[in-house]
Short mmCIF file of C-alpha atoms in Angstrom, two decimals:
data_model
loop_
_atom_site.label_atom_id
_atom_site.label_comp_id
_atom_site.label_asym_id
_atom_site.label_seq_id
_atom_site.Cartn_x
_atom_site.Cartn_y
_atom_site.Cartn_z
CA UNK A 1 -3.26 16.74 -16.71
CA UNK A 2 -3.88 19.96 -18.68
CA UNK A 3 -3.35 20.77 -22.00
CA UNK A 4 -0.25 21.92 -21.34
CA UNK A 5 1.04 18.82 -19.92
CA UNK A 6 0.91 17.71 -16.19
CA UNK A 7 1.01 19.94 -13.51
CA UNK A 8 1.52 19.54 -9.98
CA UNK A 9 0.32 22.20 -8.02
CA UNK A 10 1.06 22.90 -4.08
CA UNK A 11 -1.79 24.77 -2.06
CA UNK A 12 -0.12 26.08 1.46
CA UNK A 13 -2.11 23.57 4.30
CA UNK A 14 -3.23 25.50 7.48
CA UNK A 15 -2.97 24.70 10.78
CA UNK A 16 -6.82 24.90 11.36
CA UNK A 17 -9.33 25.34 8.81
CA UNK A 18 -8.75 25.56 5.43
CA UNK A 19 -7.42 27.40 2.54
CA UNK A 20 -8.32 27.00 -1.62
CA UNK A 21 -7.02 30.19 -3.06
CA UNK A 22 -9.73 32.84 -4.64
CA UNK A 23 -8.18 32.78 -7.99
CA UNK A 24 -8.01 29.58 -8.22
CA UNK A 25 -11.30 26.89 -9.24
CA UNK A 26 -11.68 23.56 -8.43
CA UNK A 27 -9.90 21.67 -11.18
CA UNK A 28 -8.66 23.48 -14.21
CA UNK A 29 -8.40 25.37 -12.61
CA UNK A 30 -4.91 24.91 -12.28
CA UNK A 31 -5.01 24.47 -16.59
CA UNK A 32 -6.53 27.83 -17.09
CA UNK A 33 -3.91 30.07 -15.11
CA UNK A 34 -1.00 28.59 -16.81
CA UNK A 35 -2.31 29.54 -19.91
CA UNK A 36 -2.98 32.20 -18.95
CA UNK A 37 0.46 33.04 -17.81
CA UNK A 38 1.49 31.68 -21.16
CA UNK A 39 -0.01 33.78 -23.02
CA UNK A 40 0.03 36.41 -22.06
CA UNK A 41 3.62 36.08 -22.32
CA UNK A 42 2.95 35.24 -26.23
CA UNK A 43 1.62 38.86 -25.68
CA UNK A 44 3.73 40.49 -24.34
CA UNK A 45 6.82 39.34 -28.00
CA UNK A 46 8.17 36.43 -25.05
CA UNK A 47 10.10 34.06 -27.09
CA UNK A 48 8.92 29.89 -27.30
CA UNK A 49 12.04 29.05 -25.40
CA UNK A 50 11.80 31.64 -22.28
CA UNK A 51 8.27 30.51 -22.84
CA UNK A 52 9.12 27.08 -21.76
CA UNK A 53 11.79 27.91 -19.31
CA UNK A 54 8.84 29.65 -17.43
CA UNK A 55 6.49 27.15 -17.53
CA UNK A 56 9.47 25.28 -15.72
CA UNK A 57 10.23 27.99 -13.62
CA UNK A 58 6.19 27.05 -12.72
CA UNK A 59 7.14 23.80 -11.90
CA UNK A 60 6.05 22.50 -14.82
CA UNK A 61 7.63 20.12 -17.06
CA UNK A 62 7.84 23.00 -20.26
CA UNK A 63 6.70 22.85 -23.60
CA UNK A 64 7.55 22.90 -27.53
CA UNK A 65 6.96 25.43 -29.73
CA UNK A 66 4.31 23.71 -30.78
CA UNK A 67 2.82 23.76 -27.63
CA UNK A 68 2.87 27.13 -27.72
CA UNK A 69 1.16 27.75 -30.60
CA UNK A 70 -1.52 25.74 -30.21
CA UNK A 71 -2.31 27.69 -26.63
CA UNK A 72 -2.29 30.96 -28.29
CA UNK A 73 -3.87 30.58 -31.48
CA UNK A 74 -7.09 31.65 -29.88
CA UNK A 75 -5.27 34.72 -29.55
CA UNK A 76 -4.44 35.24 -33.32
CA UNK A 77 -8.70 34.47 -33.24
CA UNK A 78 -9.74 36.81 -31.19
CA UNK A 79 -6.98 39.84 -32.56
CA UNK A 80 -8.00 38.87 -36.02
CA UNK A 81 -12.29 38.97 -34.71
CA UNK A 82 -11.23 42.83 -33.61
CA UNK A 83 -8.86 43.83 -36.26
CA UNK A 84 -11.69 42.68 -39.29
CA UNK A 85 -15.17 43.80 -37.14
CA UNK A 86 -16.92 46.41 -39.39
CA UNK A 87 -17.28 50.17 -38.22
CA UNK A 88 -20.62 51.26 -38.01
CA UNK A 89 -21.36 55.12 -38.30
CA UNK A 90 -19.32 58.05 -38.65
CA UNK A 91 -15.34 58.32 -37.23
CA UNK A 92 -13.97 61.78 -37.12
CA UNK A 93 -9.63 61.75 -37.04
CA UNK A 94 -6.84 64.12 -37.77
CA UNK A 95 -4.13 63.07 -38.93
CA UNK A 96 -0.73 64.95 -38.34
CA UNK A 97 3.36 64.89 -39.73
CA UNK A 98 6.07 66.56 -38.77
CA UNK A 99 9.53 66.45 -40.61
CA UNK A 100 11.92 67.83 -38.55
CA UNK A 101 14.61 70.49 -40.35
CA UNK A 102 17.38 72.15 -38.63
CA UNK A 103 16.84 75.77 -37.70
CA UNK A 104 19.31 78.56 -35.40
CA UNK A 105 19.15 78.98 -32.48
CA UNK A 106 20.64 80.65 -30.24
CA UNK A 107 23.63 80.94 -31.79
CA UNK A 108 23.07 77.01 -32.51
CA UNK A 109 21.85 74.66 -34.83
CA UNK A 110 19.24 72.45 -33.32
CA UNK A 111 16.76 70.30 -35.36
CA UNK A 112 13.04 71.43 -34.96
CA UNK A 113 9.64 69.26 -35.86
CA UNK A 114 7.68 70.99 -38.70
CA UNK A 115 4.22 69.94 -38.37
CA UNK A 116 2.47 69.60 -42.64
#
């Protein structure tokens, strides 16, 4: 059982010896992997309906919008902490902007960027 619901994870069996994927830790790792996939999809703008489809494709039971939002709330907290952090020291920067104007070049009219 995980925060996202019940997940059954099939791990391949070897004829000799044993195998356990190195990217999975025993027990809670399946949950961590699922949460990581959901959060990655959220960061890349995947809709909650598509996240539900993704979770179902991974073999889990599916997720509601509120479950996805709850799992991704941690990301929002971390992003807000990053955005609100104090900046110390000097941060030089150069601000450039351009406008496009029509110019005649070789008998044709084209748009050219003029940096202001």
